[in-house]
XYZ file of C-alpha atoms in Angstrom:
458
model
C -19.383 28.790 23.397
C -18.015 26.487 25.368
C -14.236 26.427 26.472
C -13.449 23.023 25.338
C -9.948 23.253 25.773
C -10.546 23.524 29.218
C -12.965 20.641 29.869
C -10.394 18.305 28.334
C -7.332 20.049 30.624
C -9.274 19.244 33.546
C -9.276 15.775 32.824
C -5.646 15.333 33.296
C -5.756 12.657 30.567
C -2.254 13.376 29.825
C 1.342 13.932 31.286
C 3.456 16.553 30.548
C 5.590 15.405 27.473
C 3.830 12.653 26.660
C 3.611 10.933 23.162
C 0.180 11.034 21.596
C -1.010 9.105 18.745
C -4.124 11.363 17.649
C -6.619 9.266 15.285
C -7.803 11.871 12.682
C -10.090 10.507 10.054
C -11.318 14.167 8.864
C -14.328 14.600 10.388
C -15.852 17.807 12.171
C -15.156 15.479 15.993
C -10.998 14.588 14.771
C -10.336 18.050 13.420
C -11.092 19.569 16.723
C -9.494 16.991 18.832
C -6.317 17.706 17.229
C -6.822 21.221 17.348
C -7.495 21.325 20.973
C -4.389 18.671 21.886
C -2.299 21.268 20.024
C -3.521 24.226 22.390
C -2.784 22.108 25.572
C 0.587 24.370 25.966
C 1.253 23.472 29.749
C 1.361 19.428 28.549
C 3.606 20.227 25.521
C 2.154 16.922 23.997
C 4.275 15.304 21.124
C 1.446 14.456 18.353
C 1.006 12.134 15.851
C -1.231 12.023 13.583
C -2.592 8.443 12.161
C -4.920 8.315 8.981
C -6.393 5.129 8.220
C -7.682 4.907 4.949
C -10.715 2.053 4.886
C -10.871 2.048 0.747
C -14.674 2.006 1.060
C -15.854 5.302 -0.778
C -12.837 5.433 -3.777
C -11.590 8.826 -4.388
C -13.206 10.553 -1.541
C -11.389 7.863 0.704
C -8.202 9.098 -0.745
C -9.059 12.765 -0.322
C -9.900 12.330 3.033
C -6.858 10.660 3.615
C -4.914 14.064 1.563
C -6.713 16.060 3.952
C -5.580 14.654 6.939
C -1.763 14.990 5.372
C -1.982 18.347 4.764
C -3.536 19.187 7.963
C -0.617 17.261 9.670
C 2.010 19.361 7.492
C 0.412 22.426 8.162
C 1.054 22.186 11.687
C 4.314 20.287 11.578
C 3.324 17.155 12.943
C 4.269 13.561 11.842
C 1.866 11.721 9.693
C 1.364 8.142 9.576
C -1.251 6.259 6.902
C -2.471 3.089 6.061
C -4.572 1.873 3.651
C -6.789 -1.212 4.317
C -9.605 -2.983 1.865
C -11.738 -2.973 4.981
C -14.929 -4.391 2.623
C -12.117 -7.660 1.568
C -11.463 -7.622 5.249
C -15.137 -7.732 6.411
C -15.841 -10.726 3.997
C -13.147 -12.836 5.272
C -13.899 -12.199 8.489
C -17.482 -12.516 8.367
C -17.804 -9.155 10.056
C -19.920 -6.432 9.196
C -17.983 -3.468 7.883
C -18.193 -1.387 11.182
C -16.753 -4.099 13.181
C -13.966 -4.919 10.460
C -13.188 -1.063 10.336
C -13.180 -0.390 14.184
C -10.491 -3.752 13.940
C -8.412 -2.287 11.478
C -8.344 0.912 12.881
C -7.602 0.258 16.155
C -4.869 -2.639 15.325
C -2.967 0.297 13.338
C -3.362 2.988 16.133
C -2.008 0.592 18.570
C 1.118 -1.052 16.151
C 1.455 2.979 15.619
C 1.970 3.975 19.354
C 4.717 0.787 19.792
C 6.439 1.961 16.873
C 6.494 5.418 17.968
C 6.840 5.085 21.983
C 3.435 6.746 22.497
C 1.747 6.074 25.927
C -1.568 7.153 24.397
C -4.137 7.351 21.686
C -6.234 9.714 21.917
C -9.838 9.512 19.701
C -12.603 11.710 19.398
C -15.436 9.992 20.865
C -18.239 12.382 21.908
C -21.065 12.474 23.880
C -23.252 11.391 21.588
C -21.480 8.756 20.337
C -21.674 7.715 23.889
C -25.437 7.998 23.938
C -25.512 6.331 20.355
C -23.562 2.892 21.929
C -26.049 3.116 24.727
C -28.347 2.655 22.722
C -26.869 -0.134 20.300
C -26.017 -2.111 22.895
C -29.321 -1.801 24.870
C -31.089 -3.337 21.869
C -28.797 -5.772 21.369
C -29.219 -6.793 24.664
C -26.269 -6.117 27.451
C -26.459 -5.717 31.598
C -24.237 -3.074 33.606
C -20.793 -3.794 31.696
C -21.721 -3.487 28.491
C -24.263 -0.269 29.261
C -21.230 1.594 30.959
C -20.286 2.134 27.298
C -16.771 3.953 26.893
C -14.359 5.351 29.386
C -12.579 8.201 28.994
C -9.413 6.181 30.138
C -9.419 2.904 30.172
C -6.828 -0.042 30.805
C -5.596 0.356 27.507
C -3.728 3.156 25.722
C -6.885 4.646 24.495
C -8.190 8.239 25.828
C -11.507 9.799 25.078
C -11.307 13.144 25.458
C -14.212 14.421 24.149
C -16.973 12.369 25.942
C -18.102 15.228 27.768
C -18.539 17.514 24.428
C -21.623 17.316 22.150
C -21.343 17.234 18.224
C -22.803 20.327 18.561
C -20.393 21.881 20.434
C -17.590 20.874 18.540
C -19.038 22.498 15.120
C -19.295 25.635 16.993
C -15.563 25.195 17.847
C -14.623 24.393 14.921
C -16.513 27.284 13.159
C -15.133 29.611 15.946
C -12.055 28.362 14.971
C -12.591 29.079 11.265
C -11.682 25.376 10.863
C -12.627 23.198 8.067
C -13.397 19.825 8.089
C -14.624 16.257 5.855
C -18.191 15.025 5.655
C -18.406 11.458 5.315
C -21.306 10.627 3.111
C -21.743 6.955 4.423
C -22.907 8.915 7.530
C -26.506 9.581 6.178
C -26.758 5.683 5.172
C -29.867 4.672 8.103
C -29.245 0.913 6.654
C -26.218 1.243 9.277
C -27.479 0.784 12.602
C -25.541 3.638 14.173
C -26.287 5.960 11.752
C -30.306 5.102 12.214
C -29.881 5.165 15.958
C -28.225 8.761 14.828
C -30.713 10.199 12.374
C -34.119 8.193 13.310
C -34.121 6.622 17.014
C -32.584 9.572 19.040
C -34.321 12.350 17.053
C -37.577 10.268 18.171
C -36.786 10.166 21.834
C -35.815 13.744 22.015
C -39.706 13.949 21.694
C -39.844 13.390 25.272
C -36.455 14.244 26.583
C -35.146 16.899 24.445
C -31.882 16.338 26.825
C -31.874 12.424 26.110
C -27.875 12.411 24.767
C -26.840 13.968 27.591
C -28.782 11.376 29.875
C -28.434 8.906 28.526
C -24.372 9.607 28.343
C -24.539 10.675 32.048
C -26.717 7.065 32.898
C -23.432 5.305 31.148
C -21.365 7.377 33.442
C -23.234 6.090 36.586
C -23.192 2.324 35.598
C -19.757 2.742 34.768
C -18.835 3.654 38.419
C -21.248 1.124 39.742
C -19.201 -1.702 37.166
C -15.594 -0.352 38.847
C -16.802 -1.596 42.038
C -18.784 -4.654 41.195
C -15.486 -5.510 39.314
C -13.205 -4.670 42.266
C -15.519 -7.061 44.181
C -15.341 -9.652 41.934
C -11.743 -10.023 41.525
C -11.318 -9.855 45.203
C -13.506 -12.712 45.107
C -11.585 -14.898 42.276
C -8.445 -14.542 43.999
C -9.672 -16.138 46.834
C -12.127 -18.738 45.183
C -9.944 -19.424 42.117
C -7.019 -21.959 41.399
C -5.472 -20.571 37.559
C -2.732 -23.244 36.575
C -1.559 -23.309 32.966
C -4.865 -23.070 30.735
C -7.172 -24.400 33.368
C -9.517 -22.062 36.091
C -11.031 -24.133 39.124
C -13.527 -23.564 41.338
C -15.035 -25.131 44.829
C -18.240 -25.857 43.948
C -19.050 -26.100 47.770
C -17.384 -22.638 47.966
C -18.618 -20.921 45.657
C -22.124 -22.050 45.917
C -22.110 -19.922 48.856
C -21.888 -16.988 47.128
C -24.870 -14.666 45.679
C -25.977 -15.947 41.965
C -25.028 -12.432 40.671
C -21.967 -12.458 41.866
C -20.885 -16.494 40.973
C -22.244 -15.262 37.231
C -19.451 -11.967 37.482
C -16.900 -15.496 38.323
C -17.623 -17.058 35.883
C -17.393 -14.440 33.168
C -13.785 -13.356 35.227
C -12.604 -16.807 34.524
C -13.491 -17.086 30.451
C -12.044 -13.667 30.400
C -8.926 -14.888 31.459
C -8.643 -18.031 29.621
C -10.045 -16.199 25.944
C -8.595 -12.992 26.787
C -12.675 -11.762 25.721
C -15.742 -12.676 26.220
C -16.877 -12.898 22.322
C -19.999 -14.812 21.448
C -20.384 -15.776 25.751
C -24.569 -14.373 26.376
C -25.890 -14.735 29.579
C -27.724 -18.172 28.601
C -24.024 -19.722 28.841
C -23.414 -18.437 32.233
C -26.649 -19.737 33.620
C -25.615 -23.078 31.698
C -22.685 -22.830 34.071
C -24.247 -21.822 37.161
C -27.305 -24.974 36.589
C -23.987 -27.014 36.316
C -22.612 -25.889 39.381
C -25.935 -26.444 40.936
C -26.743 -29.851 39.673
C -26.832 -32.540 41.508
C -25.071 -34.344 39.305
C -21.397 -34.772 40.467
C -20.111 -35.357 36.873
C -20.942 -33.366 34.071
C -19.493 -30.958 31.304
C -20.459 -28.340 29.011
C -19.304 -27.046 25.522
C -19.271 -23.228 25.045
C -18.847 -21.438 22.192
C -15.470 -22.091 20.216
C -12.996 -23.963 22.647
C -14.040 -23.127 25.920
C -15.239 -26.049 27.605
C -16.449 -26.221 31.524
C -16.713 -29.804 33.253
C -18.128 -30.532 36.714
C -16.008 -33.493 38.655
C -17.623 -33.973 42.152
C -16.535 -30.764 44.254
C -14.311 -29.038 41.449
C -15.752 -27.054 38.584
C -12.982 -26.794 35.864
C -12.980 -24.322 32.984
C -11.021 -25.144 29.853
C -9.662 -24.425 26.457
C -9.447 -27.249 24.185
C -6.523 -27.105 22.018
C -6.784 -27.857 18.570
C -5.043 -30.871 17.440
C -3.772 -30.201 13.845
C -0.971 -28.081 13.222
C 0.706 -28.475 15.932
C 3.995 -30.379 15.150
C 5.477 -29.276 11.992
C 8.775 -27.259 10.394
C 9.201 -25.042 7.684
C 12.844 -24.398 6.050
C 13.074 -21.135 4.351
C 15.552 -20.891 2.113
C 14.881 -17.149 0.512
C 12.569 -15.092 -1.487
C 9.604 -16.635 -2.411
C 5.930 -18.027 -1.901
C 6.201 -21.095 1.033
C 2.930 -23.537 2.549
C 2.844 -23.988 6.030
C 2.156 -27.227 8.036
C -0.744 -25.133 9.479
C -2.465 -24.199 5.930
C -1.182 -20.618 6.487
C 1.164 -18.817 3.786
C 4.683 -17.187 4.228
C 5.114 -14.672 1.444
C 9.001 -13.289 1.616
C 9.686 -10.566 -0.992
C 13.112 -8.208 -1.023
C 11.401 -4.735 -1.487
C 13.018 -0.863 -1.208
C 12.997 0.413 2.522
C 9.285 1.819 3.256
C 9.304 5.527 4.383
C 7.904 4.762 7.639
C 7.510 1.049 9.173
C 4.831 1.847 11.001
C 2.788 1.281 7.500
C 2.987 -2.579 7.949
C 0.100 -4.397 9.676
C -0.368 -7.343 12.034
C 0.252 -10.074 9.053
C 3.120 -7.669 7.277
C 6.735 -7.080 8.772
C 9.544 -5.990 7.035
C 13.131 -7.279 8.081
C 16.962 -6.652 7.746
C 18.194 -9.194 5.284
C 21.643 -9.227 6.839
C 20.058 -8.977 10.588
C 18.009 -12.159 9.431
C 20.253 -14.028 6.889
C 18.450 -16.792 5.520
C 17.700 -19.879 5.758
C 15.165 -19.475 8.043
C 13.376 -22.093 10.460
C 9.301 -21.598 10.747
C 7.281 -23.450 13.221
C 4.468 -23.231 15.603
C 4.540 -21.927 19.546
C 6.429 -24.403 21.687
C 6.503 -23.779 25.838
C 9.456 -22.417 27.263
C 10.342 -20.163 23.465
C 11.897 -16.703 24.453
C 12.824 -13.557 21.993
C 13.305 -10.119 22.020
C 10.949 -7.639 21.121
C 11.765 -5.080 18.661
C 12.777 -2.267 20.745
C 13.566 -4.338 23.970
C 16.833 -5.570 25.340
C 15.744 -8.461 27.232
C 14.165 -11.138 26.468
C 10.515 -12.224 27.822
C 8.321 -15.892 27.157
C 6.559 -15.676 24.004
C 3.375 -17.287 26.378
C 4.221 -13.572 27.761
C 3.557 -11.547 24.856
C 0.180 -13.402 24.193
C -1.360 -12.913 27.420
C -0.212 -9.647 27.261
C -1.483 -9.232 23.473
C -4.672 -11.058 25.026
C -4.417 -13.875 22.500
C -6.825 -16.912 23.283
C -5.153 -20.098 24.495
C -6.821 -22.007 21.724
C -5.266 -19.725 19.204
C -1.932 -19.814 20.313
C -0.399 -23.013 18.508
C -1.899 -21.566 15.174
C 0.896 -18.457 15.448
C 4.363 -19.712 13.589
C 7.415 -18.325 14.500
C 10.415 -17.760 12.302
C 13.717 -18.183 13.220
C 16.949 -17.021 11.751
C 19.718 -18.256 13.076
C 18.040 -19.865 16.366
C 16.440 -16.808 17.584
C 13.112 -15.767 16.828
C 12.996 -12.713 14.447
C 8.800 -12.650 14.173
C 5.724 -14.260 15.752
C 3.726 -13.945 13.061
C 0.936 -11.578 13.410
C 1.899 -10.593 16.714
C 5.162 -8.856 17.168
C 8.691 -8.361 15.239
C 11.777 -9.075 17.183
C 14.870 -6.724 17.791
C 17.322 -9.542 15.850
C 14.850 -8.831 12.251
C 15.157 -4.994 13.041
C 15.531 -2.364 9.980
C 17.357 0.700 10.728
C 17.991 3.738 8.592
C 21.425 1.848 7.907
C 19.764 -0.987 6.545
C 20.358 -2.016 2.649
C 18.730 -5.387 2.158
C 14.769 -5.168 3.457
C 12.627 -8.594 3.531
C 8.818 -7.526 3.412
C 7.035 -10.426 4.954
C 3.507 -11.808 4.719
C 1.442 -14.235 6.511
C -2.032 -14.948 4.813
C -5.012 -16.568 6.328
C -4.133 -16.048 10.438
C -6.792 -16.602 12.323
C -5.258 -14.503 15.606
């Protein structure tokens, strides 16, 4: 059997100390991450454990979620759940309910981590869930970025400890162990795509590799080291063929039509990135769009990409731009206290006095609770002007709220749809985003606000 503790040592994922948030949904791959974080004694990691309960399968949902709290309170470690009607979530979103779960799981890991000071969240991604994405995004169609799968650290908190195990190898761990663990019985459904990648499409091309997880995970590993240095190349190159101003990218066409198509493609990608914060819904058809624009020999022309991202060609300069929607952009809210309130955006502000939760790190993205006498009514609500400041919950100084959504990746075009409420001139919440220190409960706190935004499109 392998020694997996010491394949995910030798990874030096983590510093000595550190916080961890471990994701554990149950399953045979969680179990044994947690198990083997717990027997890294050199690191002396501080773990905790985050459940989040997607409401999908009823009672076995909430069994799962038991099992993860005992688990937790067998070994003394902090336990943090959520529950989230991930099918209601799907539908609003128009997501299917892999996407809306992966959104809702990964938004609660991460508001976990701030709450708790973690520097890391570790999830138990295997290597063959890194064979499966190969797959899923080969036949969806994707080139070198998207075929480099996942990383076992990325630029975000996320770790991936695992990505060098099999599923096969954790079971024997875990049975080594004498560990027990949750089968999720949505995993047999083949109507998922995953799951028939899983049970139909790999045991097919094991046929004639019977090795294909592992190559196909090691190909990933490849293009991912090929995509480090393509990027590295191409930011090099935006930095010195780029002009970013406000919410506007520029290019020289002249310049930058001396530059190999692959790489002016990799530009042009680099600059939506940095205007959306992602690349959602851009295919390679809109970056050839781009790239016949910066071509033409037409001096004036302009092209509409998906959802506000426009790119316009004026003689030499090729200009890449988010338009702004218009409406909601110049209105007020008065809040006096409790109570259901319409925004000037369409949005709703739900404020409700409620008990003190257990642990505040149950709220979401559209939830935050608030000290009553930190905030005293009436409060002022109103959308993102330039130039607002506040303090983060947890901060002492104060930083640009145009900050905190490039940092929070937030596209421009979404940025005047976020209100902010204001108590007493300073800004105790940007809605959906982040609490501020002013708003902040304590353990000394009597009055607590619970606060709701509905319909938020960030």
């Amino acid at each position: 059997m392998k020694d997996l503790v010491a394949i995910v040592r030798n990874q030096h994922l983590f510093a000595p100390g550190e916080t961890v948030v471990v994701a554990v949904s149950g399953g045979a791959d969680s179990v044994a991450l947690l198990d083997i974080l717990t027997r890294l004694e050199d690191e002396r990691l501080n773990l905790v454990v985050a459940h989040l309960n997607h409401c999908l399968r009823g009672t076995e949902s909430d069994d799962d979620e038991k099992f993860v709290s005992d688990l937790a309170t067998r070994r003394h470690l902090p336990f943090v759940a959520i529950r989230v009607d991930v099918a209601s979530f799907a539908a609003a979103e128009g997501l299917s309910l892999e996407d809306a779960g992966r959104q809702a799981r990964y938004a609660f890991f991460h508001e976990v981590a701030r709450r708790r000071g973690a520097t890391s969240i570790a999830v138990a991604h295997h290597l063959d869930d890194q064979a499966e994405t190969v797959l899923i995004r080969l036949l969806r169609g994707s080139g070198g970025t998207g075929l480099s799968a996942m990383a076992a650290s990325g630029d975000s908190l996320v770790k991936r400890p695992l990505l060098q195990v099999s599923r096969a190898d954790l079971e024997d761990y875990l049975n080594g162990r004498g560990l027990t663990w949750r089968t999720d019985s949505t995993n047999s459904d083949t109507t998922i795509l995953r799951n028939s990648i899983r049970h139909e499409l790999i045991p097919t091309l094991r046929k004639y590799n019977p090795r294909i997880s592992e190559r196909l995970a090691a190909t990933a590993e490849i293009l991912a080291a090929d995509e480090e240095l393509l990027e590295h190349l191409t930011s090099s190159a935006f930095d010195r063929l780029a002009a970013l101003e406000e919410e506007t990218v520029t290019f020289g066409v002249g310049a930058l039509l001396k530059e190999h198509r692959g790489l002016r493609l990799r530009l042009y990608r680099h600059g939506l990135h940095e205007l959306q914060g992602d690349l959602m819904r851009i295919a390679l058809a809109h970056l050839e769009a781009i790239d016949r624009l910066a071509c033409s020999n037409r001096p004036n022309a302009s092209l509409k990409l998906p959802g506000a991202l426009r790119v316009e060609r004026c003689y030499d300069l090729l200009s890449f731009t988010v338009v702004a929607p218009q409406a909601a952009q110049c209105w007020e809210q008065v809040v006096p206290g409790e109570g259901d309130y319409t925004l000037g955006n369409g949005m709703t502000l739900t404020v409700q006095r409620v008990a003190p939760p257990k642990d505040l790190a149950t709220g979401s993205k559209t939830v935050a609770y608030l000290s009553a006498e930190a905030a005293p009514f009436p409060w002022l609500v109103r959308p993102f002007a330039h130039g607002d400041r506040f303090t983060p919950l947890g901060m002492t100084g104060s930083q640009k709220v145009k900050e905190l959504f490039i940092n929070e990746k937030l596209p421009l075009h979404e940025r005047s749809l976020v209100p902010l409420v204001f108590s007493e001139g300073d800004i105790v919440w940007v809605a959906g985003v982040r609490i501020g220190e002013k708003g902040r409960v304590t353990s000394a706190t009597g009055a607590v606000l619970r606060v709701e935004i509905l319909d938020i499109t960030p």
